[in-house]
Tab-separated table of C-alpha atoms and ligand atoms in Angstrom:
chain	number	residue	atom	x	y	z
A	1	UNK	CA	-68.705	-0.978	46.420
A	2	UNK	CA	-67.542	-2.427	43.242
A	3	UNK	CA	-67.192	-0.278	40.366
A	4	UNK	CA	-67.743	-1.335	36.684
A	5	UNK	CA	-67.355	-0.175	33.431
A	6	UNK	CA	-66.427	3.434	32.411
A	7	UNK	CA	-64.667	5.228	35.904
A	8	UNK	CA	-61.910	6.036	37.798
A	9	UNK	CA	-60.482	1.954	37.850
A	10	UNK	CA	-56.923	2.766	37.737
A	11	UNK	CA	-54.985	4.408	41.238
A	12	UNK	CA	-58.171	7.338	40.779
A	13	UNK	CA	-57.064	7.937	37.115
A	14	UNK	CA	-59.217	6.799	34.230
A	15	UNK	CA	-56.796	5.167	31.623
A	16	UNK	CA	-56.879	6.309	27.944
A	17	UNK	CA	-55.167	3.925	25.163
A	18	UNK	CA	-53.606	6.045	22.218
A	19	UNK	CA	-53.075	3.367	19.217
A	20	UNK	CA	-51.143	5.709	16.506
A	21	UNK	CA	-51.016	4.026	12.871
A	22	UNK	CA	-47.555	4.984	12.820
A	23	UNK	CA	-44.392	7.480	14.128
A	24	UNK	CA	-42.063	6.972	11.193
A	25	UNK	CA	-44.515	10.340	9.645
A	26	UNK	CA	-43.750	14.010	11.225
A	27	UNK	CA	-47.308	15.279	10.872
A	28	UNK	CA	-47.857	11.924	13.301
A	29	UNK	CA	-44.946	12.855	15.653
A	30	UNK	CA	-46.635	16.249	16.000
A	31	UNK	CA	-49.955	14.587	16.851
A	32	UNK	CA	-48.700	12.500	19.900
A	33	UNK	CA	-46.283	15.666	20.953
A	34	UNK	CA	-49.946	17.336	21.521
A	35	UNK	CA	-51.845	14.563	22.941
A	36	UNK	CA	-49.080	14.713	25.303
A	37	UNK	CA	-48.841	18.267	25.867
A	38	UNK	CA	-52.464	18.846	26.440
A	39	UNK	CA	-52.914	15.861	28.399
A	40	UNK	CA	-50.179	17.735	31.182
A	41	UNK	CA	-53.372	19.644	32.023
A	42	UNK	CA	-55.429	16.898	32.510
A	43	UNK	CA	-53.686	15.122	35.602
A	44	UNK	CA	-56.972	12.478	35.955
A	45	UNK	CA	-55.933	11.106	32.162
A	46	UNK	CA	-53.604	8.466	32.107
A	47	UNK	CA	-52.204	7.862	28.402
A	48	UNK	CA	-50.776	5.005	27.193
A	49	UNK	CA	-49.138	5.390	23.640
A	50	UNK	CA	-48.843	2.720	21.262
A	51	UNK	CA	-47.111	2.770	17.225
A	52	UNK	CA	-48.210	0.429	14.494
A	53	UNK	CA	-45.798	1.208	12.574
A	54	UNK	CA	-47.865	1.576	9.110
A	55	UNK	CA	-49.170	-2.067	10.318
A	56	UNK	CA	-53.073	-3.194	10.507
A	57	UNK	CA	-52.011	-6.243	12.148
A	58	UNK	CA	-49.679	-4.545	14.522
A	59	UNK	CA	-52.947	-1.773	15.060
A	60	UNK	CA	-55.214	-4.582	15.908
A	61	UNK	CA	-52.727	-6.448	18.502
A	62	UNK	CA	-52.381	-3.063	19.923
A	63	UNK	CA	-56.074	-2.629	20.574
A	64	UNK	CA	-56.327	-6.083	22.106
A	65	UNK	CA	-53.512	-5.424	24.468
A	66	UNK	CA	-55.582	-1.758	25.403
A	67	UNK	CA	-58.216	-4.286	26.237
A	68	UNK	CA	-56.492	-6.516	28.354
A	69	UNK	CA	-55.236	-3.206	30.142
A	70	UNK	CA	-58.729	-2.412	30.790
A	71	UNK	CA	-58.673	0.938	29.270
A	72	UNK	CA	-61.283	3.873	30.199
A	73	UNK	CA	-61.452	4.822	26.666
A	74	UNK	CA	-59.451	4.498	23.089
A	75	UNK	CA	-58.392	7.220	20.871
A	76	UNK	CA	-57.018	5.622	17.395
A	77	UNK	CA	-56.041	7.040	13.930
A	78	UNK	CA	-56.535	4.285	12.260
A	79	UNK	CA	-53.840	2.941	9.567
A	80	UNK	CA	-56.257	1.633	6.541
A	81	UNK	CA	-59.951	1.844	7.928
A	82	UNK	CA	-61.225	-1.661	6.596
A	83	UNK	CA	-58.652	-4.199	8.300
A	84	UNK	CA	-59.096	-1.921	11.658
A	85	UNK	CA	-62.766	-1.577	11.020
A	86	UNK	CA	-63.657	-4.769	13.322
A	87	UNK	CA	-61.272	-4.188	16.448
A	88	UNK	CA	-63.140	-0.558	16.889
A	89	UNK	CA	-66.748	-2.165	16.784
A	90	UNK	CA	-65.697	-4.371	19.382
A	91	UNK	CA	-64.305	-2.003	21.631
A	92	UNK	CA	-67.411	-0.105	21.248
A	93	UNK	CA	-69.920	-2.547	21.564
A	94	UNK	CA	-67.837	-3.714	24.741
A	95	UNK	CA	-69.336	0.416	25.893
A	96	UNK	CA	-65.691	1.689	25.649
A	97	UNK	CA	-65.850	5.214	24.329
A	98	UNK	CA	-63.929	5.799	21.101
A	99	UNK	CA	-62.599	8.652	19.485
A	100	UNK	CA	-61.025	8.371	16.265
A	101	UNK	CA	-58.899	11.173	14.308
A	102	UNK	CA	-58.172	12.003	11.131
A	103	UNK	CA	-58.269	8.454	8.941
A	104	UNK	CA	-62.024	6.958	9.025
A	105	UNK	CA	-63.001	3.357	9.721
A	106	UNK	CA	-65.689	1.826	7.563
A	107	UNK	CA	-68.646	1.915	10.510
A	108	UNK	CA	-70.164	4.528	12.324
A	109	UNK	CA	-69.418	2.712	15.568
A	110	UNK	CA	-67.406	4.991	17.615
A	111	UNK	CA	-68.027	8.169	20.269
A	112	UNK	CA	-66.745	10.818	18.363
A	113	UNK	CA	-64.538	11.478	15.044
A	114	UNK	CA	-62.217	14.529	15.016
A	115	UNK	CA	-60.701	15.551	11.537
A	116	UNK	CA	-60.387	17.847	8.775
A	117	UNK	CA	-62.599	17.401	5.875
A	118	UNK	CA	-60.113	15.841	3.436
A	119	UNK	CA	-63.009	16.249	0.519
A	120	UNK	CA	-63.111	20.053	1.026
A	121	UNK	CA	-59.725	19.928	0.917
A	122	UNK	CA	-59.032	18.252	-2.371
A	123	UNK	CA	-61.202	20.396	-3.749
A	124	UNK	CA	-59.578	23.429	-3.257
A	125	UNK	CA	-56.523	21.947	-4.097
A	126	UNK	CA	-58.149	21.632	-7.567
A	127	UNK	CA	-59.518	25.320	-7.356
A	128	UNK	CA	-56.160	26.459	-6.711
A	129	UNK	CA	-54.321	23.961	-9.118
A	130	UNK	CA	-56.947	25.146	-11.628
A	131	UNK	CA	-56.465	29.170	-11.042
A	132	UNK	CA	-52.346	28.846	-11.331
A	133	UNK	CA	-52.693	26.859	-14.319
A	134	UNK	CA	-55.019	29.429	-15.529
A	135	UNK	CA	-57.055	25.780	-16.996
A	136	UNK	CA	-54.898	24.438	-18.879
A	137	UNK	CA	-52.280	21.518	-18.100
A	138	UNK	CA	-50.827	18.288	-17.609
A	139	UNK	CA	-50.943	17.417	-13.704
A	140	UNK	CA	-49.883	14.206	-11.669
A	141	UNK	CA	-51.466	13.248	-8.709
A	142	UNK	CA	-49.356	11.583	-6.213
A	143	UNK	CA	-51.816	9.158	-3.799
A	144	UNK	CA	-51.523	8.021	-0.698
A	145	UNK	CA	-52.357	4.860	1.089
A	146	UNK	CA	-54.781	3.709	-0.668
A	147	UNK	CA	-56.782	2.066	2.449
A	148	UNK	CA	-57.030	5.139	4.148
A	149	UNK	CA	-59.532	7.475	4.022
A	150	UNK	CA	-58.327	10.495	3.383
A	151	UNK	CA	-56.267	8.914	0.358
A	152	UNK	CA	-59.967	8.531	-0.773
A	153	UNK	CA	-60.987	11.793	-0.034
A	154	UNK	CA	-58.454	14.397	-1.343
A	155	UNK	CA	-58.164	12.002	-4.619
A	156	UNK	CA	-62.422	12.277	-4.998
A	157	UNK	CA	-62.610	16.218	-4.181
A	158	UNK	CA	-59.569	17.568	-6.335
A	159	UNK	CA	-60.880	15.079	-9.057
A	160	UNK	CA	-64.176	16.688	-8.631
A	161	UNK	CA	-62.570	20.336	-9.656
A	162	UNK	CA	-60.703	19.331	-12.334
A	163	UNK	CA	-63.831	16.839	-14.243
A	164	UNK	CA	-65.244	20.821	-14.817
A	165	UNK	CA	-62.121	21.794	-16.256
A	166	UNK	CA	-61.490	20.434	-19.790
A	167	UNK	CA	-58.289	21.925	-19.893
A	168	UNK	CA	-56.982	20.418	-17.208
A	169	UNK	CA	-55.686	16.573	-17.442
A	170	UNK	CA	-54.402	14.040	-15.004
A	171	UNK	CA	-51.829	12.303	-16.773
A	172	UNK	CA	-50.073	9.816	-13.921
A	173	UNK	CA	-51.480	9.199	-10.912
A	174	UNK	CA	-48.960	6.694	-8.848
A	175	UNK	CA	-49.400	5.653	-5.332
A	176	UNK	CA	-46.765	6.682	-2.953
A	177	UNK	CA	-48.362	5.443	0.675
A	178	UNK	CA	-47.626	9.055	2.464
A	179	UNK	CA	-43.987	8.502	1.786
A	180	UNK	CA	-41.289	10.930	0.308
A	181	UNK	CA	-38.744	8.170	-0.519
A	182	UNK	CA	-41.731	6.157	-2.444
A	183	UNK	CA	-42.996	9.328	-4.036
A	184	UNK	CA	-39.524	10.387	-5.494
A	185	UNK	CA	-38.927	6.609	-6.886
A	186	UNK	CA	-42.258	6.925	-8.595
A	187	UNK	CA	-41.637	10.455	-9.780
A	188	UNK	CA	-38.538	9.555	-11.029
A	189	UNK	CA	-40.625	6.455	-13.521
A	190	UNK	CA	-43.055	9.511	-14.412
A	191	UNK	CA	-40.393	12.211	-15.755
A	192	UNK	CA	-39.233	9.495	-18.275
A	193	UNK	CA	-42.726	8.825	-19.334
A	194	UNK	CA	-43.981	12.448	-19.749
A	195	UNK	CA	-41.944	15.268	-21.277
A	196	UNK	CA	-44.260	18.411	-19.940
A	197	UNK	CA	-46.039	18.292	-16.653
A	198	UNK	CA	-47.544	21.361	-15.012
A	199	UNK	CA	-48.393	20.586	-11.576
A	200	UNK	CA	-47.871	17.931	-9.316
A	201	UNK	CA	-50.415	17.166	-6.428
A	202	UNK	CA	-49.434	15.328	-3.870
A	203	UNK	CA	-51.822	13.511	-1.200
A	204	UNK	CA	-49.648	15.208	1.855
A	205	UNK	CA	-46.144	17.760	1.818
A	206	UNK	CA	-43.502	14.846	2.390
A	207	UNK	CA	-44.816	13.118	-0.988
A	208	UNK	CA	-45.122	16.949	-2.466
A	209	UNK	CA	-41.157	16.951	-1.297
A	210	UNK	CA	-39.876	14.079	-2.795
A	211	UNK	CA	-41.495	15.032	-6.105
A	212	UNK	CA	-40.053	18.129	-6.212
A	213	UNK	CA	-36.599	16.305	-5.405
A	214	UNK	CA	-36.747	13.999	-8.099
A	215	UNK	CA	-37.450	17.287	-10.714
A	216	UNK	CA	-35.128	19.046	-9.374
A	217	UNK	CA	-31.993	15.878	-9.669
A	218	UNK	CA	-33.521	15.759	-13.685
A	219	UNK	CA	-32.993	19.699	-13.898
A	220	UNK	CA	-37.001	19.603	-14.415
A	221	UNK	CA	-38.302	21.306	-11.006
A	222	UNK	CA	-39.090	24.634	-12.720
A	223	UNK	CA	-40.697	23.490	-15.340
A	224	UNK	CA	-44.197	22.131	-13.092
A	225	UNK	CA	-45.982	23.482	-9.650
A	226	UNK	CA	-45.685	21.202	-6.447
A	227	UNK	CA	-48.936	21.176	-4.145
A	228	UNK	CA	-49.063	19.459	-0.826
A	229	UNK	CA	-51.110	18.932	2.067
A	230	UNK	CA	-50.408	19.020	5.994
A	231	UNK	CA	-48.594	22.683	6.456
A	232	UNK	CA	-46.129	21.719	9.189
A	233	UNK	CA	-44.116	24.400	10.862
A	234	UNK	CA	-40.652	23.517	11.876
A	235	UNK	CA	-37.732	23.332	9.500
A	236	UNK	CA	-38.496	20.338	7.560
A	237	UNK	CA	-42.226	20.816	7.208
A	238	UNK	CA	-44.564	22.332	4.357
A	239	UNK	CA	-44.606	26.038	5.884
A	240	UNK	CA	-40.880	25.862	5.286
A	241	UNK	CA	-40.911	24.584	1.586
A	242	UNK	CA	-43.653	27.099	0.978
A	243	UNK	CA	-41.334	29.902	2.160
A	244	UNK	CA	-38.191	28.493	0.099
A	245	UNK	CA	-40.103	28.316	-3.131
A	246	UNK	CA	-40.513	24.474	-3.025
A	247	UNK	CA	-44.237	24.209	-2.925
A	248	UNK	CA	-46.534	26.398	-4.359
A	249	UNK	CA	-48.837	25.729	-1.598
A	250	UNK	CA	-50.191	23.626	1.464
A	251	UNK	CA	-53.295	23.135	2.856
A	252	UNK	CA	-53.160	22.637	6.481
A	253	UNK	CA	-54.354	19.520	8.113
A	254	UNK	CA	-54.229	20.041	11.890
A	255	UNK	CA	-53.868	16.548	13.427
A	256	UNK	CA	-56.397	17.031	16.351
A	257	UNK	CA	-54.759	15.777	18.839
A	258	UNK	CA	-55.396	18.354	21.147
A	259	UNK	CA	-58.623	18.559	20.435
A	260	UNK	CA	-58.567	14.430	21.391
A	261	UNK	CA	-57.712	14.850	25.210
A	262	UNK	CA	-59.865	17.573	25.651
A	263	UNK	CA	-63.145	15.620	24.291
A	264	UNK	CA	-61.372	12.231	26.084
A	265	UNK	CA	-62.005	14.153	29.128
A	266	UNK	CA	-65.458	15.012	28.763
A	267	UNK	CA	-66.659	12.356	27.773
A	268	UNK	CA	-64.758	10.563	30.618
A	269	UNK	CA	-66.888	12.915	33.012
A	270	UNK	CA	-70.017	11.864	31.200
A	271	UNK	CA	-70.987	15.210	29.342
A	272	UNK	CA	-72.130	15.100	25.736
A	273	UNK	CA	-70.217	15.496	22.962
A	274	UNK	CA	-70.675	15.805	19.462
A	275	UNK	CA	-70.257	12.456	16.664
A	276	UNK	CA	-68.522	14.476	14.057
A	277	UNK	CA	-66.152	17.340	15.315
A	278	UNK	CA	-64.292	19.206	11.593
A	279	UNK	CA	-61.414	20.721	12.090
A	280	UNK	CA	-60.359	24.174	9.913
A	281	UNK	CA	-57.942	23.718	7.537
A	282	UNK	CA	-56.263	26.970	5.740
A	283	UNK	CA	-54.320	27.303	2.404
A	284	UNK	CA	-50.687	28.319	2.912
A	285	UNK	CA	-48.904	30.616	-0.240
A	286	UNK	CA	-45.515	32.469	-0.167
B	1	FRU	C1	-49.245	10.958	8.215
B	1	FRU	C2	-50.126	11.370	7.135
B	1	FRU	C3	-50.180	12.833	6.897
B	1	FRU	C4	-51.477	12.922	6.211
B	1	FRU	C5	-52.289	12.021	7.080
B	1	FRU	C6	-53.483	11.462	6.443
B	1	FRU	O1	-49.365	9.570	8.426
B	1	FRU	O2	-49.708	10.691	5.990
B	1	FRU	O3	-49.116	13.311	6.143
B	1	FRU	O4	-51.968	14.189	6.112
B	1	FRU	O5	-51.442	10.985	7.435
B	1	FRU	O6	-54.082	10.525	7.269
């Protein structure tokens, strides 16, 4: 009997294509170090990892070649959502199941998305920005790639927050693209243009870090707030510069990659699973 489609086509495993926007990023590292974790208990799953490399084009090719594999099913967290917007459709339309974490694509045409709401949390990023300020201050907001969605998201919901505060004014707002190097070059142009800043918001903790770097080599880090977003554990993440004073706070982001092999799987076995699955987030504070 010849089997098509969706099953067990590869040695009695079904095969799963992981296309990851990029590993340069810890939060990123710690997402494939729990696909692959959680996917030890799932001996059926085959996974095969690819890394963009902060690339569309590279994300697209990597698709393709899931394709020519023959994959069971994709899981991809997407680099910019427009440029990768097309590749997923086709996947999807070619009844490939796909789930898709944290960064959106501009369709609805995938199995199941797995994320935090980024909106919810830029808006209590404000709240929080807004209570330590007690209203009143100068803040920058440090963006991230501008393509992807949540970018988009914690920019609209911490924007939201601070529109009903009159005190409160966003006086920079430079892109960084998720990077700490890029975020303390542009930090650096933004303490020689303003001479009192309050708080500093940054898209995700390794931007939050290399703000707080640059104040700190101008003698300027105790004179403003550093927020960030992603809460890392480990030495070098967001916990950490919570705990040494660093950041004010974090808001965790869990990157759902556990969460991705377990709903792989059953969907893989044909139960139902939701579209949208939200993951908790939690503010971190000394
Ligand atoms: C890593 C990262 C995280 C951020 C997430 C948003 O690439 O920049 O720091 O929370 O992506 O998609």
């Amino acid at each position: 009997m010849l089997v098509a489609g969706c099953g067990r086509t590869h040695h009695g495993k079904f095969l799963v294509g992981f296309s990851q926007a990029n590993l340069g990023e810890p939060w990123r590292v710690a997402m494939n170090a729990e696909v692959a974790a959680r996917a030890r208990d799932f001996p059926d799953l085959e996974i095969v990892y690819a890394d963009a490399k902060q690339d569309n084009a590279t994300q697209v090719a990597d698709v393709e070649n899931f394709l020519r594999q023959k994959i069971d099913l994709l899981i991809i967290s997407p680099n910019e959502a427009k440029p990768l917007t097309d590749i997923v459709m086709r996947v999807y339309n070619a009844k490939i199941p796909v789930i898709i974490l944290d960064r959106e694509i501009d369709a609805d045409t995938y199995t199941t998305f797995i994320g935090a709401d980024n909106r919810a949390i830029g808006r209590a990023a404000g709240e929080f920005a807004d209570s330590i300020l007690g209203g009143r201050g100068n803040i920058v907001e440090i963006v991230g790639l501008p393509g992807s969605t949540p970018a988009r998201d914690r920019s609209a919901g911490f924007r939201e927050v601070v529109a009903k505060s009159p005190g409160l004014r966003i006086v920079h707002d430079p892109v960084a693209n998720w990077l700490r190097e890029e975020a303390m070059t542009q930090m650096e142009a933004v303490l020689q243009a303003h001479s009192h800043i309050d708080l500093v918001y940054a898209h995700n903790d390794p931007m939050a870090i290399g703000a707080y770097l640059a104040a700190k080599a101008k003698g300027r880090d105790k004179e403003m707030k550093f927020i960030g977003i992603d809460g890392l554990p480990g030495m070098d993440g967001g916990r950490q510069a919570v705990a040494d004073g660093k950041l004010a706070a974090t808001f965790v982001y869990p990157t759902g990659g556990k969460a991705a092999v377990e709903i792989a799987n059953q969907i893989l076995n044909h139960e139902t699973v939701p579209k949208r699955i939200t993951l908790p987030s939690d503010r971190v504070t000394p």
